[in-house]
CSV table of C-alpha atoms in Angstrom, one decimal:
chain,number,residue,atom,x,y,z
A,1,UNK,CA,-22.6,-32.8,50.1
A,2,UNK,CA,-21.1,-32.2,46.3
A,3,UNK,CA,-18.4,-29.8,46.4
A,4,UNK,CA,-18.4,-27.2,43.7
A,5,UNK,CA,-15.1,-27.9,41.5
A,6,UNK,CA,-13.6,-24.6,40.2
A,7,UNK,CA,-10.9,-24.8,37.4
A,8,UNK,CA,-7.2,-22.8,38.7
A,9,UNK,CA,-6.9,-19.8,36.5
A,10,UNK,CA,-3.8,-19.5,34.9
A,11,UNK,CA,-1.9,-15.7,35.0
A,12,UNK,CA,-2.6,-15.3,31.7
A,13,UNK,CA,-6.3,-15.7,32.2
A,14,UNK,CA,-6.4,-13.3,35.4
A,15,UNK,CA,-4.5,-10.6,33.1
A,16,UNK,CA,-7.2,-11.4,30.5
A,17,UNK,CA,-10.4,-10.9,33.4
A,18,UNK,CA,-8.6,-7.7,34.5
A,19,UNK,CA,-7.8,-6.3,31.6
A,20,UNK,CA,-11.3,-6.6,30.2
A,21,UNK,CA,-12.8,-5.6,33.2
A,22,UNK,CA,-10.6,-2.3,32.7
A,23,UNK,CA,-11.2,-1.7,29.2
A,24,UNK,CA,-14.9,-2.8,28.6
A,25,UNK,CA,-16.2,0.8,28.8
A,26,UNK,CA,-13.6,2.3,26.4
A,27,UNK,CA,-13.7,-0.4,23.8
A,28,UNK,CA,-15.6,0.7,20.5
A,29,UNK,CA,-18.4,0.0,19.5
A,30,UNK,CA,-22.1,0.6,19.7
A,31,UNK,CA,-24.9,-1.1,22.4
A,32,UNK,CA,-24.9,-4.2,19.7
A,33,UNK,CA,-20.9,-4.5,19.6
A,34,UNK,CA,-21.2,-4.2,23.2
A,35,UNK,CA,-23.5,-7.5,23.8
A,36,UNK,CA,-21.7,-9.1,21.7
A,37,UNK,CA,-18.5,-8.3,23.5
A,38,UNK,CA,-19.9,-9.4,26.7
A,39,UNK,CA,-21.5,-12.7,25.4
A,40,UNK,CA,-18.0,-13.4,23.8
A,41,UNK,CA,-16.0,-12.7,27.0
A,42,UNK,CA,-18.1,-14.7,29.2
A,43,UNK,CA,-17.4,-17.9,26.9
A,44,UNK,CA,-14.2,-17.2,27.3
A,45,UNK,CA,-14.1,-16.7,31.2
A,46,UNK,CA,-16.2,-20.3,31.4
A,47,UNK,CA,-13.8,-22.4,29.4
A,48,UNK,CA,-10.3,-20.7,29.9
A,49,UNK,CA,-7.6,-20.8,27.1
A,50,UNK,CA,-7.3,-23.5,24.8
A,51,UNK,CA,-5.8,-26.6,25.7
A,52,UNK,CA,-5.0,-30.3,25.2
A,53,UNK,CA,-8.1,-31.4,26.4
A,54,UNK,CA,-9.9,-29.7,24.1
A,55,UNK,CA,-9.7,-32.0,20.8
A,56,UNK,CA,-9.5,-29.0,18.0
A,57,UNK,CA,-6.4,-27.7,20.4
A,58,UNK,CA,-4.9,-30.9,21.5
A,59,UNK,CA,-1.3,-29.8,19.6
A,60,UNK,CA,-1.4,-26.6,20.3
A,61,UNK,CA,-1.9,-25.8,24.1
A,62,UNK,CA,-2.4,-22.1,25.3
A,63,UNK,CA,-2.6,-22.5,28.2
A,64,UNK,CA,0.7,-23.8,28.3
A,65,UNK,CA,2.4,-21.4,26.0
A,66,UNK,CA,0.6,-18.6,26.6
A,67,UNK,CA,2.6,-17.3,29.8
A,68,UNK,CA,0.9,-14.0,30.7
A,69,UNK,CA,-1.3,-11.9,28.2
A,70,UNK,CA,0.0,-8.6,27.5
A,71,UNK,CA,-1.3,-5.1,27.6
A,72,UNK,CA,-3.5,-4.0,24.8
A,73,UNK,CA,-1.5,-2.0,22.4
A,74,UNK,CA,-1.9,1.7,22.2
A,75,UNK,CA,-2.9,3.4,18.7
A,76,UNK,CA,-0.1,4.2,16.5
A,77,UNK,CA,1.6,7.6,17.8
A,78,UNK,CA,2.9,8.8,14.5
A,79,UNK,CA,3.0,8.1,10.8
A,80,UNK,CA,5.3,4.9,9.9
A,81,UNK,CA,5.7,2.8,6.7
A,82,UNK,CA,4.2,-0.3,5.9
A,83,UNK,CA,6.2,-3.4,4.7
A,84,UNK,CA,6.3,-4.1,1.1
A,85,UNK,CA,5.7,-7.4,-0.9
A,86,UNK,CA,8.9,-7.2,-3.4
A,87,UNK,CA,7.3,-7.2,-7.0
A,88,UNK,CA,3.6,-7.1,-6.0
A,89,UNK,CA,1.7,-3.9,-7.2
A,90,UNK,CA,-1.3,-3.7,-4.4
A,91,UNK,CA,-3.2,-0.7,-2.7
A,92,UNK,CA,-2.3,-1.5,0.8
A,93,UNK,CA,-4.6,-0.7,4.0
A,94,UNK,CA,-2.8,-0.4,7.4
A,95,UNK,CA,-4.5,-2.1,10.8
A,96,UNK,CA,-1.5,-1.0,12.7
A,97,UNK,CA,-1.7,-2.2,16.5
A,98,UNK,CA,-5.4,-3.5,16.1
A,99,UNK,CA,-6.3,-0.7,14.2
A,100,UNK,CA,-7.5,0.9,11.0
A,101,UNK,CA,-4.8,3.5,10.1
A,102,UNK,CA,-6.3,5.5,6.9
A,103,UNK,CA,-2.8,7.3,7.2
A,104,UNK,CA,-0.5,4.5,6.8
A,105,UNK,CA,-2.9,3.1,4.1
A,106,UNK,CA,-2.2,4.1,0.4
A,107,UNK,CA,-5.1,2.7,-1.2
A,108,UNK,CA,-8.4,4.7,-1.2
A,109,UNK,CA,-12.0,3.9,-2.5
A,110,UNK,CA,-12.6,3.8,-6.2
A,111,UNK,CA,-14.6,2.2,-9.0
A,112,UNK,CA,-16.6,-0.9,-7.3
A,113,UNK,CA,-14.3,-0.6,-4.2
A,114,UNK,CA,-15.5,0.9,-0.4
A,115,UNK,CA,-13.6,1.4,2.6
A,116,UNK,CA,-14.8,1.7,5.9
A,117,UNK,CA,-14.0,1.4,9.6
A,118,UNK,CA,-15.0,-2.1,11.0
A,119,UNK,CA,-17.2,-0.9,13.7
A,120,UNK,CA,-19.0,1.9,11.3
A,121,UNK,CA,-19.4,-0.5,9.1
A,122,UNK,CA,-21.2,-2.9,11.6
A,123,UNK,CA,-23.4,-0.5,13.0
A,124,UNK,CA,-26.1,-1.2,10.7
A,125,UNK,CA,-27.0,-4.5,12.0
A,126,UNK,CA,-29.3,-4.6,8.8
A,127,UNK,CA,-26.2,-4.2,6.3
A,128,UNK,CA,-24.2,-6.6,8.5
A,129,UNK,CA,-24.5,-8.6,11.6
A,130,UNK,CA,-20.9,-8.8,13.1
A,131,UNK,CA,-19.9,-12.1,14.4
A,132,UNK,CA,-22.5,-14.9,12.6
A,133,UNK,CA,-19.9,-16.5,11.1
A,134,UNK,CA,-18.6,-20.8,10.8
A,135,UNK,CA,-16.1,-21.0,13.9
A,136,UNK,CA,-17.8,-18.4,16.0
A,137,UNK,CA,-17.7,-20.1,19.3
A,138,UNK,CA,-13.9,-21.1,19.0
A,139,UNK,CA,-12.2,-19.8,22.1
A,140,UNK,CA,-10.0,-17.9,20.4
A,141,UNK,CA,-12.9,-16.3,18.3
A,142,UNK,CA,-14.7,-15.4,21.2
A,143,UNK,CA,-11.6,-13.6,22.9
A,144,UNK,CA,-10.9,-11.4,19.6
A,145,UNK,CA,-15.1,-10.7,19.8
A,146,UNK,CA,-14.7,-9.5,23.5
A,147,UNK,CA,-11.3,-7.4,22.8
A,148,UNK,CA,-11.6,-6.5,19.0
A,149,UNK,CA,-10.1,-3.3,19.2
A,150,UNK,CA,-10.3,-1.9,15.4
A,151,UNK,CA,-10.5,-3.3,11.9
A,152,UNK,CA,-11.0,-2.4,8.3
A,153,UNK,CA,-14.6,-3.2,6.3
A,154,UNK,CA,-13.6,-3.9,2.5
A,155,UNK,CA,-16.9,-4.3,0.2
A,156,UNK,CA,-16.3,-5.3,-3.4
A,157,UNK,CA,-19.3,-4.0,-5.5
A,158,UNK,CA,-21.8,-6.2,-7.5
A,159,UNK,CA,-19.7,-7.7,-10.6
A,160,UNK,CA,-16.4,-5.0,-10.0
A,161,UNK,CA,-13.2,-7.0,-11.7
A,162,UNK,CA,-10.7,-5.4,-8.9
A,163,UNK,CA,-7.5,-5.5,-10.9
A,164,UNK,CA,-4.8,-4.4,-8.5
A,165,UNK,CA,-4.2,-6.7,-5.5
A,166,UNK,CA,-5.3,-5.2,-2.1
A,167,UNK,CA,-3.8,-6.1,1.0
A,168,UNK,CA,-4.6,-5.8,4.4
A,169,UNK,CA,-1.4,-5.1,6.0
A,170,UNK,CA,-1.5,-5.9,10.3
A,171,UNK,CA,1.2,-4.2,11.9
A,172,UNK,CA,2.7,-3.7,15.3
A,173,UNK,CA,4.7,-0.6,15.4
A,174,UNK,CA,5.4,-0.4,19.3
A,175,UNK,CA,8.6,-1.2,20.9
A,176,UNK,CA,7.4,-2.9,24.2
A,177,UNK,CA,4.8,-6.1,23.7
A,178,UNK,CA,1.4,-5.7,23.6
A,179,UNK,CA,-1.3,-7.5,22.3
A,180,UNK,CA,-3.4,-6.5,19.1
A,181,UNK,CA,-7.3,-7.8,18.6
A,182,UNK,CA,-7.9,-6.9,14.8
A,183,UNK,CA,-10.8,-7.4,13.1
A,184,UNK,CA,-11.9,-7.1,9.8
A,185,UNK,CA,-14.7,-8.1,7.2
A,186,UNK,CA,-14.5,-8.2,3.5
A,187,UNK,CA,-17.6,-8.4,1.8
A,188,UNK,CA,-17.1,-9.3,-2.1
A,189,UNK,CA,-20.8,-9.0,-4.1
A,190,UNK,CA,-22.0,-11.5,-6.4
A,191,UNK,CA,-20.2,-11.5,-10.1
A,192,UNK,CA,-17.1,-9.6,-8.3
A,193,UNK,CA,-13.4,-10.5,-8.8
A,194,UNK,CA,-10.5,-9.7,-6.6
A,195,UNK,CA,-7.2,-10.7,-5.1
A,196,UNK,CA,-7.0,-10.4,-1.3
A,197,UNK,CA,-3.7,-10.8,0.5
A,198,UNK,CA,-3.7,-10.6,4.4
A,199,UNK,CA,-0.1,-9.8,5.9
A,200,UNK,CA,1.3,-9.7,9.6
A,201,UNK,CA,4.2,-7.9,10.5
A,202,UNK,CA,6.5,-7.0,13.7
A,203,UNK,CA,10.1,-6.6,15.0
A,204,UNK,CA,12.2,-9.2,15.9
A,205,UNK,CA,13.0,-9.8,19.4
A,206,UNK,CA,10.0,-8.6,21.1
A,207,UNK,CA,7.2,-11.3,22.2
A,208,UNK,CA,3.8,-9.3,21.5
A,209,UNK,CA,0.9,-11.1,20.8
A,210,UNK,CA,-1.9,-11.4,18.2
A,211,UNK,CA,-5.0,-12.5,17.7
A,212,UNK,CA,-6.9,-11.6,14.8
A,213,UNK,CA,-10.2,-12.7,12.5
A,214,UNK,CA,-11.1,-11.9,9.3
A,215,UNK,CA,-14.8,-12.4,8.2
A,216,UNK,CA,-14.7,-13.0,4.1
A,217,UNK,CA,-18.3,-13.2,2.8
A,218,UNK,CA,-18.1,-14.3,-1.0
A,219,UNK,CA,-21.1,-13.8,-3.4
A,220,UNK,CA,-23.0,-16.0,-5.7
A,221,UNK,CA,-20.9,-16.4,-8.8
A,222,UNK,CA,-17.6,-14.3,-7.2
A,223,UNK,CA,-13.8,-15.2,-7.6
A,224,UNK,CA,-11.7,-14.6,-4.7
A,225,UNK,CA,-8.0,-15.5,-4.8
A,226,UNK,CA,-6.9,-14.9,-1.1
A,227,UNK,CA,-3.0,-15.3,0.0
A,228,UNK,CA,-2.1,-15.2,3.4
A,229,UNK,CA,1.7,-14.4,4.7
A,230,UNK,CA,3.0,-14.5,7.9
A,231,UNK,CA,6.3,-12.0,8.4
A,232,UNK,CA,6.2,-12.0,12.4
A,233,UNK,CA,9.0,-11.1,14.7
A,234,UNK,CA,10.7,-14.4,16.3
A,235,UNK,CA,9.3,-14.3,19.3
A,236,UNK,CA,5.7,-13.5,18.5
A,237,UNK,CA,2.4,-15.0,19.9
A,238,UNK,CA,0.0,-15.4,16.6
A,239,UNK,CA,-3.6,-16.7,16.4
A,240,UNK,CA,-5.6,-15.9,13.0
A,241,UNK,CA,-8.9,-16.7,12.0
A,242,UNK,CA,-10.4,-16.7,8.5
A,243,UNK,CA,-14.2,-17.3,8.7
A,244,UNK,CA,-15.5,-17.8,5.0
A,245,UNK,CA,-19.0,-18.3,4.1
A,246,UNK,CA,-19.1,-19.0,0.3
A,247,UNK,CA,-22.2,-18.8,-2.0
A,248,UNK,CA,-23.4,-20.4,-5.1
A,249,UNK,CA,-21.4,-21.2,-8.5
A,250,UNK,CA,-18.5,-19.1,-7.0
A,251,UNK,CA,-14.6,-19.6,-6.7
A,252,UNK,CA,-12.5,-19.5,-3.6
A,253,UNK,CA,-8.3,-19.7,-3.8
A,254,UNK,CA,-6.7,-19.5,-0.5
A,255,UNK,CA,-3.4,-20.1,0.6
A,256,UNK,CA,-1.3,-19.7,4.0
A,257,UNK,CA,2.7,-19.2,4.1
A,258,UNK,CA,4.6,-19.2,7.2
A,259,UNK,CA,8.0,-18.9,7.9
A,260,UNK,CA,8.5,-16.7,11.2
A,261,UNK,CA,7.1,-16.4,14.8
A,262,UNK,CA,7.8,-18.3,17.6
A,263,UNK,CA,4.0,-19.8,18.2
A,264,UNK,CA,1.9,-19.3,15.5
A,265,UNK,CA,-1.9,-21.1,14.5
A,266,UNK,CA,-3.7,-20.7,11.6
A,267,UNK,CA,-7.3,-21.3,11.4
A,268,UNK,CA,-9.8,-21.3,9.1
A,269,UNK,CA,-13.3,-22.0,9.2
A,270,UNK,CA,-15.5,-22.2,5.5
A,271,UNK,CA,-18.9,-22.9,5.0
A,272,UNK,CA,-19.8,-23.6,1.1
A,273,UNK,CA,-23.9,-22.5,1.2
A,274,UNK,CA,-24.5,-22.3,-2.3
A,275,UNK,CA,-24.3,-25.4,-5.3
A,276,UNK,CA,-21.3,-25.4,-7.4
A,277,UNK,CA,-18.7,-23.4,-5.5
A,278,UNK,CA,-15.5,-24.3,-6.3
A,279,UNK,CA,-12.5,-24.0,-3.6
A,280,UNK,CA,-8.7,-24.7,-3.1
A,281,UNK,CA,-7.0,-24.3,0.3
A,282,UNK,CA,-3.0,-24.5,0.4
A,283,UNK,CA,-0.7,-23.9,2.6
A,284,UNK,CA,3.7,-24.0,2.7
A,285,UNK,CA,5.1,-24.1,6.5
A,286,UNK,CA,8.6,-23.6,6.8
A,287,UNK,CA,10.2,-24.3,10.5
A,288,UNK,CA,13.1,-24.3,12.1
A,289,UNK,CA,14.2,-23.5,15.6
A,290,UNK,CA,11.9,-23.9,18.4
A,291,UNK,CA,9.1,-22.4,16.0
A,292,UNK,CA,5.8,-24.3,16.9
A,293,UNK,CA,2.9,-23.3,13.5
A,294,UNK,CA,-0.5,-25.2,13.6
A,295,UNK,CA,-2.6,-25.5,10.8
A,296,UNK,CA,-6.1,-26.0,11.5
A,297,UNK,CA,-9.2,-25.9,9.1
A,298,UNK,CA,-12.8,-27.4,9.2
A,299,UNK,CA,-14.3,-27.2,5.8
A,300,UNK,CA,-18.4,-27.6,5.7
A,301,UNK,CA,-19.8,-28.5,2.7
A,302,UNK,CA,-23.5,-27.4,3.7
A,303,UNK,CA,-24.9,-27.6,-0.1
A,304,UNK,CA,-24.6,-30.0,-2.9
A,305,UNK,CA,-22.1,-29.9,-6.1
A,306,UNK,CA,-19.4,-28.0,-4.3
A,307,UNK,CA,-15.6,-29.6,-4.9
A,308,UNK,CA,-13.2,-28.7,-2.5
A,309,UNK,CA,-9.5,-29.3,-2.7
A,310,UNK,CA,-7.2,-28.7,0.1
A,311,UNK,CA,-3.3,-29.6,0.1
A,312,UNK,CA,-0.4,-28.3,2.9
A,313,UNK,CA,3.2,-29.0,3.0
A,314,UNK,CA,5.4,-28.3,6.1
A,315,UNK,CA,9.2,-28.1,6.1
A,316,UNK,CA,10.7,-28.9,9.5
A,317,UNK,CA,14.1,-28.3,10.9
A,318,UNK,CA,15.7,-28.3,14.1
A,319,UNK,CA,13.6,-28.9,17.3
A,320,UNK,CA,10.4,-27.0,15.6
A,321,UNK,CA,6.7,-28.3,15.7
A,322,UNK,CA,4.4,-28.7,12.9
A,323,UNK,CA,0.6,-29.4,13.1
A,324,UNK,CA,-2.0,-29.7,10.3
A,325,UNK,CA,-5.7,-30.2,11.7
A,326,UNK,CA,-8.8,-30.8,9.0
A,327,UNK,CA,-11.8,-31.6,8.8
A,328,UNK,CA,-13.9,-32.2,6.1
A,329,UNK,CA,-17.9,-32.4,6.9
A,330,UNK,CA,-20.5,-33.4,4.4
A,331,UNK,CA,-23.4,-32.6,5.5
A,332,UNK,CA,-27.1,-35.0,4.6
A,333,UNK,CA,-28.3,-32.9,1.8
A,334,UNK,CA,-24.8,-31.8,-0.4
A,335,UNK,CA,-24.9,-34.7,-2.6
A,336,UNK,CA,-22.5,-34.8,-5.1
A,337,UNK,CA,-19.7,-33.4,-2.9
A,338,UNK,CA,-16.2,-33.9,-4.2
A,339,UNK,CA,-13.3,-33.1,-1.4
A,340,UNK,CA,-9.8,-34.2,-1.0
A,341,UNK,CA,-7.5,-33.2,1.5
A,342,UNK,CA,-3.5,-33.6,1.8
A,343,UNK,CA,-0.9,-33.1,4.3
A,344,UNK,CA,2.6,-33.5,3.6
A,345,UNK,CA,5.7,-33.3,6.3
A,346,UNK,CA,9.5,-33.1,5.0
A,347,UNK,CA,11.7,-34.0,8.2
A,348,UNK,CA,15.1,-32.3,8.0
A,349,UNK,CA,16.2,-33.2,11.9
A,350,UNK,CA,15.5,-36.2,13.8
A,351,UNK,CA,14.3,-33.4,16.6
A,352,UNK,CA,11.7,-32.2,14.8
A,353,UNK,CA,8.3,-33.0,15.1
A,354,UNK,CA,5.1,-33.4,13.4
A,355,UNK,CA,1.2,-34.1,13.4
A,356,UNK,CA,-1.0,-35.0,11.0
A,357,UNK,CA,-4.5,-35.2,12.1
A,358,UNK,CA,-7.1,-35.0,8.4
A,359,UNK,CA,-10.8,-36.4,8.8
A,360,UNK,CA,-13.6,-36.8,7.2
A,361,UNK,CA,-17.6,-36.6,8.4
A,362,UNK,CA,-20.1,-37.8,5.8
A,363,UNK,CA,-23.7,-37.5,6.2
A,364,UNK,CA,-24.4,-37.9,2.4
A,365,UNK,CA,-24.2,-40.8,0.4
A,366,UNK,CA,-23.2,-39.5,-3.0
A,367,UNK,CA,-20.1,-38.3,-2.8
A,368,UNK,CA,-16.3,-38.5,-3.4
A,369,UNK,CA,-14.3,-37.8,-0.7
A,370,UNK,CA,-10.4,-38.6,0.6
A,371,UNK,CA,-7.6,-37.9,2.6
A,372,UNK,CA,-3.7,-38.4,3.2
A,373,UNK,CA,-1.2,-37.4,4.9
A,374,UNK,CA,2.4,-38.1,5.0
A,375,UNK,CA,6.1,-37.7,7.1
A,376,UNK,CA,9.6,-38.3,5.8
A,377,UNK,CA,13.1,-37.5,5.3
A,378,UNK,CA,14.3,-36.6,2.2
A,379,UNK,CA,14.7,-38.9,0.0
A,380,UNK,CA,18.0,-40.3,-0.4
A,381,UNK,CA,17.8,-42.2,-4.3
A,382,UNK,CA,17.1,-38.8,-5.5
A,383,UNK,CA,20.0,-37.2,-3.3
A,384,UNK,CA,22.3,-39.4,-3.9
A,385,UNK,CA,21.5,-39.1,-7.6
A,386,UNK,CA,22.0,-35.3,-7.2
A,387,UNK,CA,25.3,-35.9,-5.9
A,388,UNK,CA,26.2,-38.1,-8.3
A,389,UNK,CA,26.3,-35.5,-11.1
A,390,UNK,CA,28.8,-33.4,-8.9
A,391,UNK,CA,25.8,-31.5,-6.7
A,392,UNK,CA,27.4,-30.9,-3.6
A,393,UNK,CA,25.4,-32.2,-0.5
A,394,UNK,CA,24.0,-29.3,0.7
A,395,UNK,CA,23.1,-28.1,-2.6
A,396,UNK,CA,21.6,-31.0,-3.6
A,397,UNK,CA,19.5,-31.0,-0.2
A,398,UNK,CA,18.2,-26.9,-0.8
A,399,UNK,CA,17.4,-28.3,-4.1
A,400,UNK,CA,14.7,-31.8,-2.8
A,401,UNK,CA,13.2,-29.1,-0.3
A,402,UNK,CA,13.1,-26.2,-3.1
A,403,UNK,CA,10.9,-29.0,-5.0
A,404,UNK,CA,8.7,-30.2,-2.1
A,405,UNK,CA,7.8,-26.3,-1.1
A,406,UNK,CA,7.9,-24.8,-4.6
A,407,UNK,CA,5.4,-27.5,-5.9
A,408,UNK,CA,2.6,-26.0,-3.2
A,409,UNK,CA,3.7,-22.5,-4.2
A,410,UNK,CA,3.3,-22.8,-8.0
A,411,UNK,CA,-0.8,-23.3,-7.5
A,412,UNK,CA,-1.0,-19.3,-6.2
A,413,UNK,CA,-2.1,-17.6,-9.7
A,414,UNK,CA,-0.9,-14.3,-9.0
A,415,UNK,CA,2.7,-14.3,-10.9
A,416,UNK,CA,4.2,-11.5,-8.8
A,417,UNK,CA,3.2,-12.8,-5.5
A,418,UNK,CA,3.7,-16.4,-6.2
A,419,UNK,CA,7.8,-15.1,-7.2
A,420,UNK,CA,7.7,-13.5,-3.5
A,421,UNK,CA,6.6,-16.4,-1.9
A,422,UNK,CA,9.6,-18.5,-4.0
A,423,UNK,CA,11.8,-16.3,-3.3
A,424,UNK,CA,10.9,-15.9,0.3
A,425,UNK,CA,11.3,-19.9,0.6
A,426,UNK,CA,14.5,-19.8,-1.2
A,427,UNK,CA,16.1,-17.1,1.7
A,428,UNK,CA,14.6,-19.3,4.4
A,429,UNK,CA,16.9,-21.9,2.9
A,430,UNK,CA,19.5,-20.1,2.5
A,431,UNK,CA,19.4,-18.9,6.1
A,432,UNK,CA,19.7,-23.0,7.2
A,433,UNK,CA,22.9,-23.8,5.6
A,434,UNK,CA,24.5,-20.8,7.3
């Protein structure tokens, strides 16, 4: 007789079944939204949360981390103000605890610009079909589908130049933890232009949870220059997925900065389908603390001509934990695929920790591809040469790490947002030496 083997559910995966089983009939959405939720959650019930044994998740194990899952957030109860970028000019639109707040937003539709609610949005399956995007069956994908509570739907028109930035601002404005499911979809026509930065914000001190995806669809011929910045509280919980499918001849900048939260991943999933699209992933990590940030990204190059470029550099202090994951997959018929990936790790305390992990899968034979990644101290000719012109030590230190980060910074285009992020990094610094 074989005996059925049954995998122990963690409490954080019984406070995920019962809460879903609670709010599955007031979550929104039509009968569409609703099989997708239930299709979701039951991937999710059969696996679990994320970890070790599951390769993409190896470094960064939920199931382990992730303690209990906390209560959905309520919708905001009143009116509050969204964090500003200092020195960036950009219509802002508020997901405050999951959800679209047209309230707190201060950016409305215009000239080759529409704004929607996620779900209203999605409810012509023949406009959009919610969900077929590159990474959907990641667990955490699949446990934002099943819980998405709210979201935004951005649609840049056919060959609009959007000028001012626009930023979707997530929030959480609650004073006891919860967990937000945001999602959002930002659709950007063939010919358009924009810049797109995606921001998360909390308090300090309180350990709420997100998990959020962001579906960007980019047109034949489009530009989209996409920053996005992490400002969560210090004990937050974050998971955020950026699912990109790319078209033909068309330009894609992206790059991550994080500095805060207590256990934060980043993932992003890209599909190139059309010839010629240019793209450039970045990233800066800075760490210190306990903080553990994971970088994970699998980049498919599903049509010929495309050159991809991606390049991360992690600053780690204390006993913190840095991981960057990538993958690179040429598929049989993208021929003349050029991709290079780069990790770099700066090592401030023998305590700190981290993991490089790049790869590469070729199924073509005519292409370029590499990858590197590298893990170090600073380096002490260069200090010591610092010193030797009467830099004190510590200055002389802020100064090799203001080079290392600053050098992955100075590829974002945008002038005001790339001072932010520099100025950001320089505080973070400034916050180690005391």
């Amino acid at each position: 007789m074989n005996a059925e083997v049954r995998a122990i559910k963690t409490p954080a995966e019984q406070d995920l079944n019962a809460a879903y089983t609670a709010a599955r009939a007031k979550l929104p959405g039509n009968g569409a939204i609703a099989d997708l939720r239930e299709a979701a959650f039951q991937r999710f019930n059969a696996s679990g949360l994320p970890h070790r044994r599951i390769e993409e998740w190896k470094y960064t194990d939920l199931r382990a981390l992730m303690r209990e899952a906390k209560p959905l957030a309520a919708p905001a109860k009143a009116k509050g103000e969204v964090p500003l970028l200092p020195g960036v000019n950009a219509g802002r639109i508020a997901v405050v605890n999951g959800r679209y707040e047209p309230a707190w937003s201060d950016i409305k539709a215009g000239a080759g610009v529409e704004l929607s609610d996620v779900f209203a949005f999605a409810a012509d399956q023949k406009i959009y079909r919610l969900g077929e995007i590159p990474g959907g069956d990641d667990i955490a994908v699949s446990l934002n589908t099943a819980f998405m509570t709210g979201g935004v739907a951005l649609r840049v028109a056919k060959g609009a130049d959007v000028e001012r930035p626009i930023e979707i601002a997530h929030v959480f404005a609650d004073r006891a933890a919860a967990a937000m499911y945001p999602r959002s979809v930002v659709v950007v026509e063939p010919g358009a232009r924009v810049t797109l930065i995606e921001s998360f914000n909390g308090p300090a001190g309180i350990d709420y949870q997100f998990n959020s995806v962001l579906e960007l669809v980019i047109g034949d011929g489009a530009h989209v220059d996409h920053i996005t910045i992490g400002s969560d509280g210090d004990k937050a919980l974050r998971v955020s997925t950026l699912a990109i499918k790319v078209g033909a001849r068309a330009i894609y900048n992206g790059f991550t900065y994080t500095a805060t939260g207590a256990v934060v991943r980043n993932q992003i999933f890209a599909c190139f389908n059309g010839k010629g699209t240019q793209a450039s992933i970045g990233g800066a990590t800075l760490l210190k603390g306990r903080q553990h940030v994971d970088n994970t990204l699998v980049i498919n190059h599903a049509a010929g001509s495309c050159t991809s470029r991606e390049r991360f550099r992690t600053v780690l202090d204390g006993e913190s934990h840095g991981i960057f994951q990538g993958k690179i997959i040429v598929e049989p018929h993208a021929q003349k695929t050029d991709a290079k990936m780069a990790s770099h790790a700066l090592l401030l305390s023998d305590e700190a920790e981290a993991d490089n992990k790049p790869e590469l899968e070729i199924f073509a034979d005519d292409v370029q591809c590499g990858h590197g990644a590298t893990a170090g101290a600073l380096d002490g000719g260069l200090k010591f040469y610092l010193m030797s012109r009467g830099i004190p030590e510590h200055e002389a230190e802020a100064l090799l790490i203001q080079a290392f980060i600053g050098e992955a910074i100075e590829e974002i285009a945008h002038e005001g947002l790339r001072e932010a992020l520099l100025n950001a990094a320089a505080k973070w610094l400034a916050t180690r030496e005391q």
